[in-house]
Amino acid sequence: MRIAVDLALCEGNGRCAGTAPELFVLGDDDKARVVNQTPPKSLREKALLAARLCPRQAITVVEET
């Protein structure tokens, strides 16, 4: 799995960091940053939830094979 944040869409609402602090932090510009772009599968559900909760749909989770 690979996670990315589109900084052009991110408004810094922080829902991702609140939902999955192991995966996201807010930068100095109040935009979300991915802590680990290729996290373990055990964090898959948290990554998907953070993506669903993003009001601007700025988070992308891509399953890698």
PDB file of N, CA and C in Angstrom:
ATOM      1  N   MET A   1       0.848  -1.178   0.000  1.00  0.00           N
ATOM      2  CA  MET A   1       0.000   0.000   0.000  1.00  0.00           C
ATOM      3  C   MET A   1       0.888   1.233   0.000  1.00  0.00           C
ATOM      4  N   ARG A   2       0.452   2.241  -0.727  1.00  0.00           N
ATOM      5  CA  ARG A   2       1.160   3.522  -0.778  1.00  0.00           C
ATOM      6  C   ARG A   2       0.144   4.622  -0.492  1.00  0.00           C
ATOM      7  N   ILE A   3       0.542   5.600   0.329  1.00  0.00           N
ATOM      8  CA  ILE A   3      -0.327   6.711   0.710  1.00  0.00           C
ATOM      9  C   ILE A   3       0.274   8.008   0.188  1.00  0.00           C
ATOM     10  N   ALA A   4      -0.597   8.891  -0.321  1.00  0.00           N
ATOM     11  CA  ALA A   4      -0.148  10.202  -0.782  1.00  0.00           C
ATOM     12  C   ALA A   4      -1.189  11.252  -0.397  1.00  0.00           C
ATOM     13  N   VAL A   5      -0.714  12.479  -0.206  1.00  0.00           N
ATOM     14  CA  VAL A   5      -1.589  13.612   0.067  1.00  0.00           C
ATOM     15  C   VAL A   5      -1.383  14.635  -1.037  1.00  0.00           C
ATOM     16  N   ASP A   6      -2.474  15.066  -1.650  1.00  0.00           N
ATOM     17  CA  ASP A   6      -2.428  16.116  -2.660  1.00  0.00           C
ATOM     18  C   ASP A   6      -2.454  17.455  -1.916  1.00  0.00           C
ATOM     19  N   LEU A   7      -1.304  18.103  -1.837  1.00  0.00           N
ATOM     20  CA  LEU A   7      -1.199  19.345  -1.070  1.00  0.00           C
ATOM     21  C   LEU A   7      -2.004  20.481  -1.676  1.00  0.00           C
ATOM     22  N   ALA A   8      -2.315  20.396  -2.967  1.00  0.00           N
ATOM     23  CA  ALA A   8      -3.146  21.416  -3.597  1.00  0.00           C
ATOM     24  C   ALA A   8      -4.597  21.331  -3.105  1.00  0.00           C
ATOM     25  N   LEU A   9      -5.014  20.143  -2.684  1.00  0.00           N
ATOM     26  CA  LEU A   9      -6.383  19.951  -2.180  1.00  0.00           C
ATOM     27  C   LEU A   9      -6.471  20.078  -0.662  1.00  0.00           C
ATOM     28  N   CYS A  10      -5.411  19.726   0.040  1.00  0.00           N
ATOM     29  CA  CYS A  10      -5.436  19.689   1.508  1.00  0.00           C
ATOM     30  C   CYS A  10      -5.687  21.077   2.086  1.00  0.00           C
ATOM     31  N   GLU A  11      -6.641  21.138   3.026  1.00  0.00           N
ATOM     32  CA  GLU A  11      -6.959  22.386   3.717  1.00  0.00           C
ATOM     33  C   GLU A  11      -6.464  22.370   5.159  1.00  0.00           C
ATOM     34  N   GLY A  12      -5.833  21.281   5.573  1.00  0.00           N
ATOM     35  CA  GLY A  12      -5.303  21.199   6.927  1.00  0.00           C
ATOM     36  C   GLY A  12      -6.353  21.006   8.001  1.00  0.00           C
ATOM     37  N   ASN A  13      -7.434  20.323   7.666  1.00  0.00           N
ATOM     38  CA  ASN A  13      -8.487  20.069   8.652  1.00  0.00           C
ATOM     39  C   ASN A  13      -8.006  19.162   9.789  1.00  0.00           C
ATOM     40  N   GLY A  14      -7.021  18.336   9.516  1.00  0.00           N
ATOM     41  CA  GLY A  14      -6.421  17.496  10.551  1.00  0.00           C
ATOM     42  C   GLY A  14      -7.172  16.231  10.890  1.00  0.00           C
ATOM     43  N   ARG A  15      -8.215  15.925  10.159  1.00  0.00           N
ATOM     44  CA  ARG A  15      -8.955  14.692  10.447  1.00  0.00           C
ATOM     45  C   ARG A  15      -8.080  13.463  10.268  1.00  0.00           C
ATOM     46  N   CYS A  16      -7.193  13.502   9.281  1.00  0.00           N
ATOM     47  CA  CYS A  16      -6.313  12.359   9.039  1.00  0.00           C
ATOM     48  C   CYS A  16      -5.360  12.156  10.219  1.00  0.00           C
ATOM     49  N   ALA A  17      -4.768  13.235  10.695  1.00  0.00           N
ATOM     50  CA  ALA A  17      -3.829  13.134  11.816  1.00  0.00           C
ATOM     51  C   ALA A  17      -4.551  12.706  13.093  1.00  0.00           C
ATOM     52  N   GLY A  18      -5.781  13.128  13.254  1.00  0.00           N
ATOM     53  CA  GLY A  18      -6.559  12.711  14.414  1.00  0.00           C
ATOM     54  C   GLY A  18      -6.977  11.256  14.351  1.00  0.00           C
ATOM     55  N   THR A  19      -7.249  10.784  13.146  1.00  0.00           N
ATOM     56  CA  THR A  19      -7.689   9.412  12.935  1.00  0.00           C
ATOM     57  C   THR A  19      -6.529   8.430  12.925  1.00  0.00           C
ATOM     58  N   ALA A  20      -5.429   8.821  12.289  1.00  0.00           N
ATOM     59  CA  ALA A  20      -4.284   7.918  12.125  1.00  0.00           C
ATOM     60  C   ALA A  20      -2.972   8.674  12.364  1.00  0.00           C
ATOM     61  N   PRO A  21      -2.690   9.011  13.632  1.00  0.00           N
ATOM     62  CA  PRO A  21      -1.460   9.763  13.924  1.00  0.00           C
ATOM     63  C   PRO A  21      -0.189   8.987  13.586  1.00  0.00           C
ATOM     64  N   GLU A  22      -0.313   7.670  13.420  1.00  0.00           N
ATOM     65  CA  GLU A  22       0.844   6.866  13.017  1.00  0.00           C
ATOM     66  C   GLU A  22       1.197   7.100  11.554  1.00  0.00           C
ATOM     67  N   LEU A  23       0.238   7.658  10.801  1.00  0.00           N
ATOM     68  CA  LEU A  23       0.406   7.828   9.362  1.00  0.00           C
ATOM     69  C   LEU A  23       0.510   9.278   8.916  1.00  0.00           C
ATOM     70  N   PHE A  24      -0.109  10.209   9.654  1.00  0.00           N
ATOM     71  CA  PHE A  24      -0.185  11.598   9.202  1.00  0.00           C
ATOM     72  C   PHE A  24       0.186  12.575  10.315  1.00  0.00           C
ATOM     73  N   VAL A  25       0.800  13.677   9.918  1.00  0.00           N
ATOM     74  CA  VAL A  25       1.047  14.820  10.798  1.00  0.00           C
ATOM     75  C   VAL A  25       0.706  16.077  10.005  1.00  0.00           C
ATOM     76  N   LEU A  26       0.459  17.166  10.721  1.00  0.00           N
ATOM     77  CA  LEU A  26       0.255  18.442  10.048  1.00  0.00           C
ATOM     78  C   LEU A  26       1.579  19.181  10.034  1.00  0.00           C
ATOM     79  N   GLY A  27       1.962  19.690   8.870  1.00  0.00           N
ATOM     80  CA  GLY A  27       3.212  20.420   8.720  1.00  0.00           C
ATOM     81  C   GLY A  27       3.084  21.847   9.225  1.00  0.00           C
ATOM     82  N   ASP A  28       4.172  22.586   9.131  1.00  0.00           N
ATOM     83  CA  ASP A  28       4.186  23.985   9.555  1.00  0.00           C
ATOM     84  C   ASP A  28       3.193  24.839   8.775  1.00  0.00           C
ATOM     85  N   ASP A  29       2.850  24.397   7.584  1.00  0.00           N
ATOM     86  CA  ASP A  29       1.882  25.109   6.757  1.00  0.00           C
ATOM     87  C   ASP A  29       0.450  24.613   6.990  1.00  0.00           C
ATOM     88  N   ASP A  30       0.285  23.778   8.032  1.00  0.00           N
ATOM     89  CA  ASP A  30      -1.023  23.198   8.392  1.00  0.00           C
ATOM     90  C   ASP A  30      -1.578  22.257   7.337  1.00  0.00           C
ATOM     91  N   LYS A  31      -0.733  21.736   6.482  1.00  0.00           N
ATOM     92  CA  LYS A  31      -1.160  20.738   5.507  1.00  0.00           C
ATOM     93  C   LYS A  31      -0.672  19.371   5.964  1.00  0.00           C
ATOM     94  N   ALA A  32      -1.436  18.356   5.605  1.00  0.00           N
ATOM     95  CA  ALA A  32      -1.121  16.993   6.031  1.00  0.00           C
ATOM     96  C   ALA A  32       0.133  16.472   5.343  1.00  0.00           C
ATOM     97  N   ARG A  33       0.913  15.749   6.101  1.00  0.00           N
ATOM     98  CA  ARG A  33       2.095  15.069   5.584  1.00  0.00           C
ATOM     99  C   ARG A  33       2.000  13.602   5.977  1.00  0.00           C
ATOM    100  N   VAL A  34       2.420  12.743   5.084  1.00  0.00           N
ATOM    101  CA  VAL A  34       2.424  11.308   5.357  1.00  0.00           C
ATOM    102  C   VAL A  34       3.708  10.974   6.103  1.00  0.00           C
ATOM    103  N   VAL A  35       3.585  10.322   7.243  1.00  0.00           N
ATOM    104  CA  VAL A  35       4.750   9.940   8.044  1.00  0.00           C
ATOM    105  C   VAL A  35       5.494   8.791   7.380  1.00  0.00           C
ATOM    106  N   ASN A  36       4.737   7.813   6.880  1.00  0.00           N
ATOM    107  CA  ASN A  36       5.325   6.651   6.225  1.00  0.00           C
ATOM    108  C   ASN A  36       4.482   6.349   4.993  1.00  0.00           C
ATOM    109  N   GLN A  37       5.040   6.589   3.819  1.00  0.00           N
ATOM    110  CA  GLN A  37       4.273   6.424   2.584  1.00  0.00           C
ATOM    111  C   GLN A  37       3.948   4.973   2.263  1.00  0.00           C
ATOM    112  N   THR A  38       4.698   4.034   2.819  1.00  0.00           N
ATOM    113  CA  THR A  38       4.439   2.609   2.588  1.00  0.00           C
ATOM    114  C   THR A  38       4.348   1.888   3.936  1.00  0.00           C
ATOM    115  N   PRO A  39       3.252   2.120   4.656  1.00  0.00           N
ATOM    116  CA  PRO A  39       3.102   1.524   5.982  1.00  0.00           C
ATOM    117  C   PRO A  39       2.780   0.038   5.918  1.00  0.00           C
ATOM    118  N   PRO A  40       2.883  -0.647   7.052  1.00  0.00           N
ATOM    119  CA  PRO A  40       2.530  -2.070   7.077  1.00  0.00           C
ATOM    120  C   PRO A  40       1.034  -2.276   6.852  1.00  0.00           C
ATOM    121  N   LYS A  41       0.692  -3.471   6.417  1.00  0.00           N
ATOM    122  CA  LYS A  41      -0.708  -3.795   6.141  1.00  0.00           C
ATOM    123  C   LYS A  41      -1.598  -3.664   7.367  1.00  0.00           C
ATOM    124  N   SER A  42      -1.012  -3.753   8.549  1.00  0.00           N
ATOM    125  CA  SER A  42      -1.805  -3.641   9.774  1.00  0.00           C
ATOM    126  C   SER A  42      -2.436  -2.254   9.924  1.00  0.00           C
ATOM    127  N   LEU A  43      -1.923  -1.256   9.208  1.00  0.00           N
ATOM    128  CA  LEU A  43      -2.483   0.100   9.277  1.00  0.00           C
ATOM    129  C   LEU A  43      -3.389   0.422   8.084  1.00  0.00           C
ATOM    130  N   ARG A  44      -3.686  -0.577   7.287  1.00  0.00           N
ATOM    131  CA  ARG A  44      -4.501  -0.377   6.082  1.00  0.00           C
ATOM    132  C   ARG A  44      -5.854   0.242   6.398  1.00  0.00           C
ATOM    133  N   GLU A  45      -6.566  -0.309   7.365  1.00  0.00           N
ATOM    134  CA  GLU A  45      -7.909   0.194   7.685  1.00  0.00           C
ATOM    135  C   GLU A  45      -7.860   1.640   8.169  1.00  0.00           C
ATOM    136  N   LYS A  46      -6.851   1.994   8.960  1.00  0.00           N
ATOM    137  CA  LYS A  46      -6.725   3.378   9.422  1.00  0.00           C
ATOM    138  C   LYS A  46      -6.450   4.317   8.248  1.00  0.00           C
ATOM    139  N   ALA A  47      -5.624   3.882   7.311  1.00  0.00           N
ATOM    140  CA  ALA A  47      -5.325   4.703   6.138  1.00  0.00           C
ATOM    141  C   ALA A  47      -6.583   4.930   5.308  1.00  0.00           C
ATOM    142  N   LEU A  48      -7.352   3.888   5.100  1.00  0.00           N
ATOM    143  CA  LEU A  48      -8.582   4.000   4.318  1.00  0.00           C
ATOM    144  C   LEU A  48      -9.614   4.880   5.021  1.00  0.00           C
ATOM    145  N   LEU A  49      -9.706   4.764   6.344  1.00  0.00           N
ATOM    146  CA  LEU A  49     -10.628   5.599   7.103  1.00  0.00           C
ATOM    147  C   LEU A  49     -10.224   7.070   7.010  1.00  0.00           C
ATOM    148  N   ALA A  50      -8.943   7.344   7.154  1.00  0.00           N
ATOM    149  CA  ALA A  50      -8.459   8.721   7.039  1.00  0.00           C
ATOM    150  C   ALA A  50      -8.783   9.290   5.661  1.00  0.00           C
ATOM    151  N   ALA A  51      -8.614   8.486   4.623  1.00  0.00           N
ATOM    152  CA  ALA A  51      -8.929   8.937   3.264  1.00  0.00           C
ATOM    153  C   ALA A  51     -10.423   9.233   3.121  1.00  0.00           C
ATOM    154  N   ARG A  52     -11.264   8.377   3.698  1.00  0.00           N
ATOM    155  CA  ARG A  52     -12.718   8.592   3.623  1.00  0.00           C
ATOM    156  C   ARG A  52     -13.140   9.837   4.397  1.00  0.00           C
ATOM    157  N   LEU A  53     -12.484  10.114   5.520  1.00  0.00           N
ATOM    158  CA  LEU A  53     -12.868  11.241   6.361  1.00  0.00           C
ATOM    159  C   LEU A  53     -12.344  12.586   5.868  1.00  0.00           C
ATOM    160  N   CYS A  54     -11.417  12.570   4.936  1.00  0.00           N
ATOM    161  CA  CYS A  54     -10.850  13.820   4.431  1.00  0.00           C
ATOM    162  C   CYS A  54     -11.928  14.607   3.687  1.00  0.00           C
ATOM    163  N   PRO A  55     -12.268  15.800   4.168  1.00  0.00           N
ATOM    164  CA  PRO A  55     -13.344  16.560   3.525  1.00  0.00           C
ATOM    165  C   PRO A  55     -13.015  17.005   2.106  1.00  0.00           C
ATOM    166  N   ARG A  56     -11.743  17.090   1.762  1.00  0.00           N
ATOM    167  CA  ARG A  56     -11.344  17.513   0.420  1.00  0.00           C
ATOM    168  C   ARG A  56     -10.895  16.345  -0.450  1.00  0.00           C
ATOM    169  N   GLN A  57     -10.956  15.141   0.089  1.00  0.00           N
ATOM    170  CA  GLN A  57     -10.525  13.920  -0.623  1.00  0.00           C
ATOM    171  C   GLN A  57      -9.102  14.088  -1.173  1.00  0.00           C
ATOM    172  N   ALA A  58      -8.231  14.622  -0.314  1.00  0.00           N
ATOM    173  CA  ALA A  58      -6.841  14.877  -0.703  1.00  0.00           C
ATOM    174  C   ALA A  58      -5.930  13.674  -0.493  1.00  0.00           C
ATOM    175  N   ILE A  59      -6.442  12.642   0.164  1.00  0.00           N
ATOM    176  CA  ILE A  59      -5.622  11.465   0.487  1.00  0.00           C
ATOM    177  C   ILE A  59      -5.929  10.334  -0.485  1.00  0.00           C
ATOM    178  N   THR A  60      -4.873   9.743  -0.999  1.00  0.00           N
ATOM    179  CA  THR A  60      -4.991   8.606  -1.899  1.00  0.00           C
ATOM    180  C   THR A  60      -4.289   7.416  -1.275  1.00  0.00           C
ATOM    181  N   VAL A  61      -4.985   6.286  -1.247  1.00  0.00           N
ATOM    182  CA  VAL A  61      -4.395   5.024  -0.785  1.00  0.00           C
ATOM    183  C   VAL A  61      -4.426   4.062  -1.959  1.00  0.00           C
ATOM    184  N   VAL A  62      -3.261   3.615  -2.370  1.00  0.00           N
ATOM    185  CA  VAL A  62      -3.146   2.718  -3.520  1.00  0.00           C
ATOM    186  C   VAL A  62      -2.610   1.372  -3.045  1.00  0.00           C
ATOM    187  N   GLU A  63      -3.328   0.338  -3.369  1.00  0.00           N
ATOM    188  CA  GLU A  63      -2.877  -1.010  -3.031  1.00  0.00           C
ATOM    189  C   GLU A  63      -1.795  -1.433  -4.021  1.00  0.00           C
ATOM    190  N   GLU A  64      -0.691  -1.908  -3.495  1.00  0.00           N
ATOM    191  CA  GLU A  64       0.402  -2.371  -4.353  1.00  0.00           C
ATOM    192  C   GLU A  64       0.472  -3.894  -4.273  1.00  0.00           C
ATOM    193  N   THR A  65       0.838  -4.493  -5.376  1.00  0.00           N
ATOM    194  CA  THR A  65       0.947  -5.946  -5.405  1.00  0.00           C
ATOM    195  C   THR A  65       2.387  -6.388  -5.387  1.00  0.00           C
TER     196      THR A  65
END
